[in-house]
PDB file of C-alpha atoms and ligand atoms in Angstrom:
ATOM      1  CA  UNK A   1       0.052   6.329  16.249  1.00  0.00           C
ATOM      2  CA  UNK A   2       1.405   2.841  15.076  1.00  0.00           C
ATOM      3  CA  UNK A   3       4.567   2.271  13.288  1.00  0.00           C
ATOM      4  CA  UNK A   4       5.479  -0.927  11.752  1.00  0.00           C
ATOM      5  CA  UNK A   5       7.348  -2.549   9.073  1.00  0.00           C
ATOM      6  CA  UNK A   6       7.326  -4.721   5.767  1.00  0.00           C
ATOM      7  CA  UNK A   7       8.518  -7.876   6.682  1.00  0.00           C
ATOM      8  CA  UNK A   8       9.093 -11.406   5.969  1.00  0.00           C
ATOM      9  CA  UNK A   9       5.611 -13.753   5.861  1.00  0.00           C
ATOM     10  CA  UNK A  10       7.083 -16.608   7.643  1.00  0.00           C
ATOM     11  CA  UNK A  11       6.689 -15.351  11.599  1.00  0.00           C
ATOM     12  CA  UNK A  12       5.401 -11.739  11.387  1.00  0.00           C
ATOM     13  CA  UNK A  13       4.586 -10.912  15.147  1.00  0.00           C
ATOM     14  CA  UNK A  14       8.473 -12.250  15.564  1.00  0.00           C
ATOM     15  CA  UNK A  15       9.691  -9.627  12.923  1.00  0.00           C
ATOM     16  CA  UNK A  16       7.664  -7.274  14.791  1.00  0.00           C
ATOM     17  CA  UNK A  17       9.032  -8.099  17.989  1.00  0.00           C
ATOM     18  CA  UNK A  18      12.624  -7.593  17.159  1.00  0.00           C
ATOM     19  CA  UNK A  19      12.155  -4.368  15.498  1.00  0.00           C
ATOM     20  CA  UNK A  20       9.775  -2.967  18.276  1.00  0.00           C
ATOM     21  CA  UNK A  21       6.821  -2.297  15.862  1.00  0.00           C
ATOM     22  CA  UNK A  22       3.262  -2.221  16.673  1.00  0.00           C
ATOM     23  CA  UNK A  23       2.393  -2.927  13.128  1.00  0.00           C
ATOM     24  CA  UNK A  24       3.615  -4.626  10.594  1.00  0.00           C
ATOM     25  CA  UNK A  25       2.663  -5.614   6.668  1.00  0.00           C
ATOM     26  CA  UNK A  26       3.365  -8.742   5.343  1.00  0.00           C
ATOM     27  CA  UNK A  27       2.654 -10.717   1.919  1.00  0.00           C
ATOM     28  CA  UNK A  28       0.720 -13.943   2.075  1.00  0.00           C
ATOM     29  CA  UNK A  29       1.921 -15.205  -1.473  1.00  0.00           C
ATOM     30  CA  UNK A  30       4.439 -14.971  -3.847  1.00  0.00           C
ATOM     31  CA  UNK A  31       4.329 -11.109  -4.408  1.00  0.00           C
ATOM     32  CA  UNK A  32       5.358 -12.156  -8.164  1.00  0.00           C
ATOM     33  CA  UNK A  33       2.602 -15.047  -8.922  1.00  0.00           C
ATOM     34  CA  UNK A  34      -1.077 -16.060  -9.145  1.00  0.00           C
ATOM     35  CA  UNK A  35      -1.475 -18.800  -6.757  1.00  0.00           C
ATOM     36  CA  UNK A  36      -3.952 -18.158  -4.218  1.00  0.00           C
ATOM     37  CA  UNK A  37      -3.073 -17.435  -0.552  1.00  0.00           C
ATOM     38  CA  UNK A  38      -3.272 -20.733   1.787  1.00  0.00           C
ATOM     39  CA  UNK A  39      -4.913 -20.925   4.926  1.00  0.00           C
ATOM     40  CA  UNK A  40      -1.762 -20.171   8.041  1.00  0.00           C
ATOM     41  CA  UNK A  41      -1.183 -22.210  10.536  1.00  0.00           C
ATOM     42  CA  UNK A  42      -1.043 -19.331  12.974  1.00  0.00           C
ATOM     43  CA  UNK A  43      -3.990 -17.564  12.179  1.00  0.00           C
ATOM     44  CA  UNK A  44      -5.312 -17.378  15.813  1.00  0.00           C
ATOM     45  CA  UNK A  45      -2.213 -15.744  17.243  1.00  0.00           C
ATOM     46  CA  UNK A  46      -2.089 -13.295  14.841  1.00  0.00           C
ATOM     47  CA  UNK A  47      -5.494 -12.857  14.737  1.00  0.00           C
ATOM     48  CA  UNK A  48      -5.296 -11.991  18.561  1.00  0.00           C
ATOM     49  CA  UNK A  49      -1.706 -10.138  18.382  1.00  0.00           C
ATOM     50  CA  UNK A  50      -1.819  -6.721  19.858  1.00  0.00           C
ATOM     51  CA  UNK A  51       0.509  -5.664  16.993  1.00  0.00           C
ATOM     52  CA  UNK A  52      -1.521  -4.332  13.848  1.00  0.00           C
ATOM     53  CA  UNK A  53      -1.476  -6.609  10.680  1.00  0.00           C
ATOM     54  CA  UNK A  54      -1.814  -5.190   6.695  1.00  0.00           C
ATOM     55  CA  UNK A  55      -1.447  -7.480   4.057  1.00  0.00           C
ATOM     56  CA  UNK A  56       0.314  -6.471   0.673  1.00  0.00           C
ATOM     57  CA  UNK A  57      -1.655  -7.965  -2.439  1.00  0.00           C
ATOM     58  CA  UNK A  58       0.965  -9.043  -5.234  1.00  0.00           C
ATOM     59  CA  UNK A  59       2.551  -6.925  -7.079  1.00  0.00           C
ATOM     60  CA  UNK A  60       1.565  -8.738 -10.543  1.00  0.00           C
ATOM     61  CA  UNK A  61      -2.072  -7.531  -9.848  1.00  0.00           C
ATOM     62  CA  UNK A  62      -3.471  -5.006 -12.227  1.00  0.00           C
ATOM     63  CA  UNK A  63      -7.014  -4.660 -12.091  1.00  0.00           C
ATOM     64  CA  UNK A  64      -6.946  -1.603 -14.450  1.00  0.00           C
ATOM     65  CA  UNK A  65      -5.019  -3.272 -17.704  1.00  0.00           C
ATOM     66  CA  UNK A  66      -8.160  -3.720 -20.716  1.00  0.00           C
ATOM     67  CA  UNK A  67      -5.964  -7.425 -20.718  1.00  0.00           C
ATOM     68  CA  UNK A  68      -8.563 -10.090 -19.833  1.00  0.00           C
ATOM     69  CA  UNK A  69      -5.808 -12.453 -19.056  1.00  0.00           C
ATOM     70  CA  UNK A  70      -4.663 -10.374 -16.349  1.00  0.00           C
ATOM     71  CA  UNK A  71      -7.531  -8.336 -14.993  1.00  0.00           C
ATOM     72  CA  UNK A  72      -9.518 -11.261 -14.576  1.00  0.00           C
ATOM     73  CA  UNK A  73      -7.436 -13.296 -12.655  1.00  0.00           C
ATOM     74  CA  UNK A  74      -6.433 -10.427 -11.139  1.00  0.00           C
ATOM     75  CA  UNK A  75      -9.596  -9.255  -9.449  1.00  0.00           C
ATOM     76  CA  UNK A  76      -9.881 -13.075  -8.676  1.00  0.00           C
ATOM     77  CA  UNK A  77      -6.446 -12.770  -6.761  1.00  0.00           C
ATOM     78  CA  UNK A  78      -7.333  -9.732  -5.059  1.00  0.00           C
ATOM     79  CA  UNK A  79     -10.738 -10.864  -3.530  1.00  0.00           C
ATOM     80  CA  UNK A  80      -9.192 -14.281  -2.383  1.00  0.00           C
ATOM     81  CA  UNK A  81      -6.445 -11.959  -0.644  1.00  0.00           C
ATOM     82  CA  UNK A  82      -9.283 -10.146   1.029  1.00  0.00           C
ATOM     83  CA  UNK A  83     -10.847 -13.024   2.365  1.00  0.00           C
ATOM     84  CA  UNK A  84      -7.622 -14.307   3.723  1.00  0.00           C
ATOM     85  CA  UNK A  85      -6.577 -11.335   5.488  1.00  0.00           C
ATOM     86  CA  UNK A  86     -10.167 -10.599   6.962  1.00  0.00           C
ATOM     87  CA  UNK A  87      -8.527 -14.613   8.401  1.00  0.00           C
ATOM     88  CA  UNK A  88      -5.537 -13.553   9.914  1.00  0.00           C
ATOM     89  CA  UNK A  89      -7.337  -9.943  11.250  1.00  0.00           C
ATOM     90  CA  UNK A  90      -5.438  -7.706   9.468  1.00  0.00           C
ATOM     91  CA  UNK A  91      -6.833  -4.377   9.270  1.00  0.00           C
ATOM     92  CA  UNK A  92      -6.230  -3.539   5.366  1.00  0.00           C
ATOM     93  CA  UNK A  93      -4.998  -5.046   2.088  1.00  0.00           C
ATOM     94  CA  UNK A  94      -2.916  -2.501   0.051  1.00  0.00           C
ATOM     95  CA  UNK A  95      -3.154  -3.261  -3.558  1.00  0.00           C
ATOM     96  CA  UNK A  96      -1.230  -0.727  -6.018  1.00  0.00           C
ATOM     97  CA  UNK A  97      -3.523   1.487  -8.366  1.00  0.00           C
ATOM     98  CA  UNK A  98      -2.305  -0.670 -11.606  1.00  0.00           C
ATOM     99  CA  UNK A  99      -2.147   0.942 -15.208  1.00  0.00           C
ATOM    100  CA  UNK A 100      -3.441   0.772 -18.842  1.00  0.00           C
ATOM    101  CA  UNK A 101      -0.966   0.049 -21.930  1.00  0.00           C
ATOM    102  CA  UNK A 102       0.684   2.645 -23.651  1.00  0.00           C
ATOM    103  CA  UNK A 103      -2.072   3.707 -26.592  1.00  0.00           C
ATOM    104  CA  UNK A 104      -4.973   2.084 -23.967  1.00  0.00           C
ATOM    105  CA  UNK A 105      -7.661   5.100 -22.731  1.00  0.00           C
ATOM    106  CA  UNK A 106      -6.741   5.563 -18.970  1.00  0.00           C
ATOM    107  CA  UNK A 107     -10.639   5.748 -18.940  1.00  0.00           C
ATOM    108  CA  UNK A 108     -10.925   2.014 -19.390  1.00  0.00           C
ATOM    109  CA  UNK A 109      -8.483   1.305 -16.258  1.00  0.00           C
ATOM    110  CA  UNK A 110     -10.974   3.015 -13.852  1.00  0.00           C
ATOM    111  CA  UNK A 111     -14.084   1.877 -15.546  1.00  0.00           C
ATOM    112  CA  UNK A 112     -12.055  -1.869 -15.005  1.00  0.00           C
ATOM    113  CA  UNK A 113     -11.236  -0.653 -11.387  1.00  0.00           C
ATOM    114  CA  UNK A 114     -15.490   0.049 -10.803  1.00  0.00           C
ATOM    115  CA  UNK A 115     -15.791  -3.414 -12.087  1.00  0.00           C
ATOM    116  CA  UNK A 116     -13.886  -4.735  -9.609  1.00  0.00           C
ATOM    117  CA  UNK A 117     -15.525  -3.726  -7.536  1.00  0.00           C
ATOM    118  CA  UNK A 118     -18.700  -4.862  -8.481  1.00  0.00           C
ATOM    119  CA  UNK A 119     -17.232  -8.052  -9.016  1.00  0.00           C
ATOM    120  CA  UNK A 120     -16.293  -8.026  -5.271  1.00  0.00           C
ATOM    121  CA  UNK A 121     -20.095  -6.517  -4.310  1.00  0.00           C
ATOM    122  CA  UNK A 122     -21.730  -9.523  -6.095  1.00  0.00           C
ATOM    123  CA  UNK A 123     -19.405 -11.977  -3.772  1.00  0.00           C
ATOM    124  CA  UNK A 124     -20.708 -10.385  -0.815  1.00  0.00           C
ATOM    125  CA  UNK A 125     -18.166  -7.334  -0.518  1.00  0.00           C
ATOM    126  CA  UNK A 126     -14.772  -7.283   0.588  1.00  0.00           C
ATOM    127  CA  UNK A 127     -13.699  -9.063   3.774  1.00  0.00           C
ATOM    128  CA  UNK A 128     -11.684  -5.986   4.879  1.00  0.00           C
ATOM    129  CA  UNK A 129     -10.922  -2.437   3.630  1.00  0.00           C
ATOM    130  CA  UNK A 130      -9.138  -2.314   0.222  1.00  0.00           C
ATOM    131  CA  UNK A 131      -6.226   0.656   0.440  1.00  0.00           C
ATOM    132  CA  UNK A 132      -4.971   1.463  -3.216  1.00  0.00           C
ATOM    133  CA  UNK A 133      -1.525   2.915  -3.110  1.00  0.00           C
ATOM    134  CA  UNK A 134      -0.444   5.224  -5.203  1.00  0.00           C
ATOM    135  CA  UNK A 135       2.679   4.011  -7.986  1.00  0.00           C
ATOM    136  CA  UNK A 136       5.934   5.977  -8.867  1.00  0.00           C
ATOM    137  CA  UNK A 137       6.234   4.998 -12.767  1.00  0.00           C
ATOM    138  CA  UNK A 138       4.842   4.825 -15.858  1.00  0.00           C
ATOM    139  CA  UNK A 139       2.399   7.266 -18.398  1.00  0.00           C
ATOM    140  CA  UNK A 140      -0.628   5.468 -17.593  1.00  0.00           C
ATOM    141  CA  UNK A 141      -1.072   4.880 -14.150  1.00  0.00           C
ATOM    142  CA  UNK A 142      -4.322   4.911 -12.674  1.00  0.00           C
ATOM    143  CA  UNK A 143      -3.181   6.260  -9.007  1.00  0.00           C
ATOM    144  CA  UNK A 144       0.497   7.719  -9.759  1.00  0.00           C
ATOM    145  CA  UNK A 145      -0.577  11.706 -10.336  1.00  0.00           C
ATOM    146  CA  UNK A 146      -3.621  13.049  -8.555  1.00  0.00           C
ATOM    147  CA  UNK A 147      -5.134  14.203 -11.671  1.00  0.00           C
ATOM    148  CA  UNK A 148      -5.390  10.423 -12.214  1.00  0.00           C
ATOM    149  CA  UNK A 149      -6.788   9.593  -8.505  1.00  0.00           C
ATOM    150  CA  UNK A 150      -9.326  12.371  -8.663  1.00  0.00           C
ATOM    151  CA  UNK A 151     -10.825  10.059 -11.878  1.00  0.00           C
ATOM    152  CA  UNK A 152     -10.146   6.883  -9.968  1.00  0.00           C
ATOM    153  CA  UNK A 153     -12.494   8.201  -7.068  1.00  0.00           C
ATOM    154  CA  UNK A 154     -14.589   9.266  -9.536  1.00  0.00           C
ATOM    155  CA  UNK A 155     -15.420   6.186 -10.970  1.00  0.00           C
ATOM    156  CA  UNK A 156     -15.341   3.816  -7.872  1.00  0.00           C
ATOM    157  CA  UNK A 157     -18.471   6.565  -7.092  1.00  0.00           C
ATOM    158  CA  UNK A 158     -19.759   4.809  -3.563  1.00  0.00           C
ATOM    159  CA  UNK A 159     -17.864   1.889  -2.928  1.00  0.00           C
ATOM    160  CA  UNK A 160     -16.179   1.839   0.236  1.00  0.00           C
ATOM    161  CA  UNK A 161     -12.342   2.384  -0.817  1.00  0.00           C
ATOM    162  CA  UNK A 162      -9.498   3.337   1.371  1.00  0.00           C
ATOM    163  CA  UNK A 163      -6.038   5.008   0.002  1.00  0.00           C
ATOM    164  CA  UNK A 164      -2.469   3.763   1.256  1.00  0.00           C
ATOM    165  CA  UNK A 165       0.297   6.670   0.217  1.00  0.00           C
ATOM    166  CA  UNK A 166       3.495   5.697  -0.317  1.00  0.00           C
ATOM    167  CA  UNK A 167       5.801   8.900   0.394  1.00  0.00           C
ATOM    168  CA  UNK A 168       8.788   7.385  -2.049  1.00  0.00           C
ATOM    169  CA  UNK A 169       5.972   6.490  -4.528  1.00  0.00           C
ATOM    170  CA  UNK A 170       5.030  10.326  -4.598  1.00  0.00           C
ATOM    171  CA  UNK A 171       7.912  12.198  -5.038  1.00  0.00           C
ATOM    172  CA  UNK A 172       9.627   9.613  -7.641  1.00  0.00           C
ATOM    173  CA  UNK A 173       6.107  10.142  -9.290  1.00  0.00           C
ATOM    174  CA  UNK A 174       6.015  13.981  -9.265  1.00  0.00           C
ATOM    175  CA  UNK A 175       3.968  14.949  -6.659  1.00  0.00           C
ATOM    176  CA  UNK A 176       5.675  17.286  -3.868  1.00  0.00           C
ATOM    177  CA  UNK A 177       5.278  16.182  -0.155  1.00  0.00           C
ATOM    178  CA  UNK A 178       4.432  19.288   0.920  1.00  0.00           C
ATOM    179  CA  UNK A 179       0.655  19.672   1.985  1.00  0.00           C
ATOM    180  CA  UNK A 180       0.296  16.479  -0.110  1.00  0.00           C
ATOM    181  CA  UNK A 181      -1.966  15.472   2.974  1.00  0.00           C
ATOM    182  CA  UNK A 182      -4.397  17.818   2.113  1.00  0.00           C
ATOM    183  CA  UNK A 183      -4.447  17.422  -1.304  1.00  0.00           C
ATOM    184  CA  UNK A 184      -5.229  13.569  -1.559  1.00  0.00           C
ATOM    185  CA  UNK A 185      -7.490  13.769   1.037  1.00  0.00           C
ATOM    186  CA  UNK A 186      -9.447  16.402  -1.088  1.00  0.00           C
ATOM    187  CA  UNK A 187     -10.048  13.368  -3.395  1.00  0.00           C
ATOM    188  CA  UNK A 188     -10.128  10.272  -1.314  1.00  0.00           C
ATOM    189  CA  UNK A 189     -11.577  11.998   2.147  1.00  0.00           C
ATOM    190  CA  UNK A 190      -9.270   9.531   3.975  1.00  0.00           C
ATOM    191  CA  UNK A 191      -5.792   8.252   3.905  1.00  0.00           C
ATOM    192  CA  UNK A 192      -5.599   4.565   5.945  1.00  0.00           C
ATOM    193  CA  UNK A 193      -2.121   4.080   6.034  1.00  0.00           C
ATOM    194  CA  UNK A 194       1.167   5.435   5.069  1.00  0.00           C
ATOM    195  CA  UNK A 195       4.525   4.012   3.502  1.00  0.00           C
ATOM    196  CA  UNK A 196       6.880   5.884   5.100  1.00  0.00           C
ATOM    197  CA  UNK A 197       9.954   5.730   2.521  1.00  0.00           C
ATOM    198  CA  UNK A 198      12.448   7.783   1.500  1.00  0.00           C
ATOM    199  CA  UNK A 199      13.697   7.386  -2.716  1.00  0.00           C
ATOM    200  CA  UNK A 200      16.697   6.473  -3.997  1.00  0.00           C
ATOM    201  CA  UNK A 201      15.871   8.289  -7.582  1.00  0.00           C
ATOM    202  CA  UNK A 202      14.942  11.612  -7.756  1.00  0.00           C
ATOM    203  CA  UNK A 203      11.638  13.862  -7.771  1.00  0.00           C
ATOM    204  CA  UNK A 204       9.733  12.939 -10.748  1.00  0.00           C
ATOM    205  CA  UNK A 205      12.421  10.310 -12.048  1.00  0.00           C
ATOM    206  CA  UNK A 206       9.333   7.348 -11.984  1.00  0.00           C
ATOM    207  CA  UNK A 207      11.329   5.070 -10.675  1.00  0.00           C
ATOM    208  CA  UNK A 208      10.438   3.084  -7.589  1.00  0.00           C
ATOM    209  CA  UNK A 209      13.620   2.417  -4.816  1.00  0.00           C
ATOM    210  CA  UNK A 210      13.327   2.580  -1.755  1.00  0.00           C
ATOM    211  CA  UNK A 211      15.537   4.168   0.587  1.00  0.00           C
ATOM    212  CA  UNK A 212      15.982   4.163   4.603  1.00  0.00           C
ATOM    213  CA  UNK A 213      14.928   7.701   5.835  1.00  0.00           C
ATOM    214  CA  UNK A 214      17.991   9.162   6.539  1.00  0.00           C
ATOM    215  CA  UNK A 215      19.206   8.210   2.689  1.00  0.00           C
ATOM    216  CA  UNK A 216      17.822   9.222  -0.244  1.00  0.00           C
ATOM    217  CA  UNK A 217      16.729  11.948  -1.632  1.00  0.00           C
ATOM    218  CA  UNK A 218      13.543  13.089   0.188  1.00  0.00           C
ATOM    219  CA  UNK A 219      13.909  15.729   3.322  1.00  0.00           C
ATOM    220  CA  UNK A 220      13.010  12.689   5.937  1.00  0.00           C
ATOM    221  CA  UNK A 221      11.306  15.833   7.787  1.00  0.00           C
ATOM    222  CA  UNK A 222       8.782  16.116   5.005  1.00  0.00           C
ATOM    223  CA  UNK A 223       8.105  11.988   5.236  1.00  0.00           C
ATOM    224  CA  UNK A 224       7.394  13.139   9.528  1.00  0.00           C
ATOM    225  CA  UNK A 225       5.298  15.803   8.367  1.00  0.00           C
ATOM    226  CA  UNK A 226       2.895  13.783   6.007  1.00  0.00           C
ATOM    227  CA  UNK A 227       2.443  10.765   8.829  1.00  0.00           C
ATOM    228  CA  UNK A 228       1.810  13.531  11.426  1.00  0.00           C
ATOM    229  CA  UNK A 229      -0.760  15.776   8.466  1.00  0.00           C
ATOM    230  CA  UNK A 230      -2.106  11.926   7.492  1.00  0.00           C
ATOM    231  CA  UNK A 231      -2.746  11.032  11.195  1.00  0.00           C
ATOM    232  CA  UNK A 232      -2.633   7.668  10.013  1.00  0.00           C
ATOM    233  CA  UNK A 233      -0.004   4.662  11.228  1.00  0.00           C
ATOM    234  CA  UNK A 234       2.925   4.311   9.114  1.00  0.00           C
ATOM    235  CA  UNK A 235       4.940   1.395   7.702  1.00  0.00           C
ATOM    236  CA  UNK A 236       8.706   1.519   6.982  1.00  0.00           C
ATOM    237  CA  UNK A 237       9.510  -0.672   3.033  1.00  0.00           C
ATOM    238  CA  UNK A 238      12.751   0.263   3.836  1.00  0.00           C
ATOM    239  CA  UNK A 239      16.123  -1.816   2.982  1.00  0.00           C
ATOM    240  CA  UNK A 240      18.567  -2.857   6.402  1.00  0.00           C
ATOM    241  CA  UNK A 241      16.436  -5.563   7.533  1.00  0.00           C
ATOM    242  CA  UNK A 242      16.129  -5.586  10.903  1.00  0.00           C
ATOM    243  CA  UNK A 243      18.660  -3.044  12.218  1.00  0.00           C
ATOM    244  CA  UNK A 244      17.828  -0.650   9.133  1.00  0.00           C
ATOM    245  CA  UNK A 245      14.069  -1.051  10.027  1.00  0.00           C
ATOM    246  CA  UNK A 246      14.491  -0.546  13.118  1.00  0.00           C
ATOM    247  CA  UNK A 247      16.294   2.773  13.224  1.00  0.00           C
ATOM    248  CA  UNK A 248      14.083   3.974  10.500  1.00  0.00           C
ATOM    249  CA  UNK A 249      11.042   3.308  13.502  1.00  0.00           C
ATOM    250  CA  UNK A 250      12.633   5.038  16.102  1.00  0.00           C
ATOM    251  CA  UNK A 251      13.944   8.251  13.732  1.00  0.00           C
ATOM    252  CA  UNK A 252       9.725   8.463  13.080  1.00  0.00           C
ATOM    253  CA  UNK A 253       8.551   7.391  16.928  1.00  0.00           C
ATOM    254  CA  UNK A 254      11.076  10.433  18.032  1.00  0.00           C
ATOM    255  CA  UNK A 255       9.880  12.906  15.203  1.00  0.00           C
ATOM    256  CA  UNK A 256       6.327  12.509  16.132  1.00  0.00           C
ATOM    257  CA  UNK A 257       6.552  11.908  19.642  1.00  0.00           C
ATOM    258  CA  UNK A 258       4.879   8.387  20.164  1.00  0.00           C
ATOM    259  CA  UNK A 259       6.550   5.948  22.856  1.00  0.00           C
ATOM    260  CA  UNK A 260       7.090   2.275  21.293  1.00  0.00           C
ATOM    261  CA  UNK A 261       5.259  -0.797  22.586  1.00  0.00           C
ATOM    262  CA  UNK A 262       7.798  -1.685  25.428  1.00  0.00           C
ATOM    263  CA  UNK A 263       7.674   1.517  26.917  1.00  0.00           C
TER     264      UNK A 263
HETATM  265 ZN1   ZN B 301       4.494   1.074  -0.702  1.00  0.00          ZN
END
């Protein structure tokens, strides 16, 4: 089981490296704008790195919103991520489940989420699986409740889709850890990877902070137990930088029993 870390774009497999992860996820734009990722000059090293890469799409994607002038560059942002990932090797790009407006039918956000879809299918597919992650805030969130997801799967019908879920995202969005495992997977059949984080704000409170696992205010046991129930590798998006990484990896390899890659 691999266990990795958010880190800094510049020189991933060195971030990896001095926490002792085997994976690690890493942005390949500004998180906050539209311009489209450029070609890196180390593709071919990380391309043949033994650690495990995931890409984060940015954050100011929303493929959902009924806005033309930010779904449509939106799904144009997310397909050029996928192609640039499939680049470096990396195994997933994790794109949040994005929202409708307050008054907007949620219906219209996964109708816009089919279309992207399609969008992608008439380019020839995405380069690499697509992981939505599920969101802490807001009323009209397309992957924040499962009553939501269950209609997202619905409408993406047979397109390959994976799931990423974020354990902070869960229980600041109301959705108890316990046998959460089970429950997603009831909807999505799979769960690709795993945010390991604890939250800063309480259950239900919406609000998205992340927390090292031994803050916060999840029972870090429960984050263990969804990683081991998920059977999926985990990333840390956890504050410290290197040091609080880093202890946040080894609290989860000695939970679950997994030796890191020096050993
Ligand atoms: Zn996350």
């Amino acid at each position: 089981m691999r266990i990795g870390a958010h880190v800094d774009s510049a020189d991933p497999l060195s971030e990896a490296t001095a926490r002792a992860a085997d994976a690690v996820q890493f942005f390949l734009s500004d998180p906050q704008g539209w311009k489209a990722p450029k070609p890196r000059e180390d593709a071919d090293r990380l391309r043949a790195a033994e650690v495990d890469l995931y890409v984060h799409a940015p954050y100011v994607i929303n493929v959902a919103t009924p806005n033309n002038r930010i779904r449509i560059p939106s799904r144009k942002l997310l397909l050029g991520h996928a192609t640039a990932a499939a680049e470096i090797g990396a195994k997933g790009l994790i794109v949040h489940g994005g929202h409708v407006n307050a008054g907007d039918d949620l219906a219209v956000g996964f109708d816009n989420w089919r279309k992207t879809f399609a969008y992608a299918a008439d380019a020839g597919g995405f380069a690499l699986p697509v992981l939505i992650e599920n969101t802490a805030g807001g009323d009209n969130a397309c992957a924040r409740r499962l009553d939501a997801l269950a209609r997202l799967w619905d409408a993406l019908g047979d397109y390959e889709v994976g799931f990423c879920l974020d354990t902070c995202h869960a229980h600041a969005g109301g959705e108890e850890l316990l046998d959460l495992v089970d429950r997603v997977k009831a909807i999505t059949g799979r769960i690709d990877l795993v945010h390991a984080n604890n939250s800063k704000d309480t259950f239900g409170s919406g609000r998205d902070r992340h927390d090292n696992l031994d803050g916060g205010t999840i029972d870090p046991e429960l984050v263990v137990a969804v990683i081991r129930a998920a059977g999926a590798p985990a990333i840390v998006e956890t504050p410290g930088g290197v040091d609080g990484q880093a202890t946040d990896i080894t609290f989860l390899r000695d939970r679950l029993g997994v030796g890191s890659p020096a050993a």
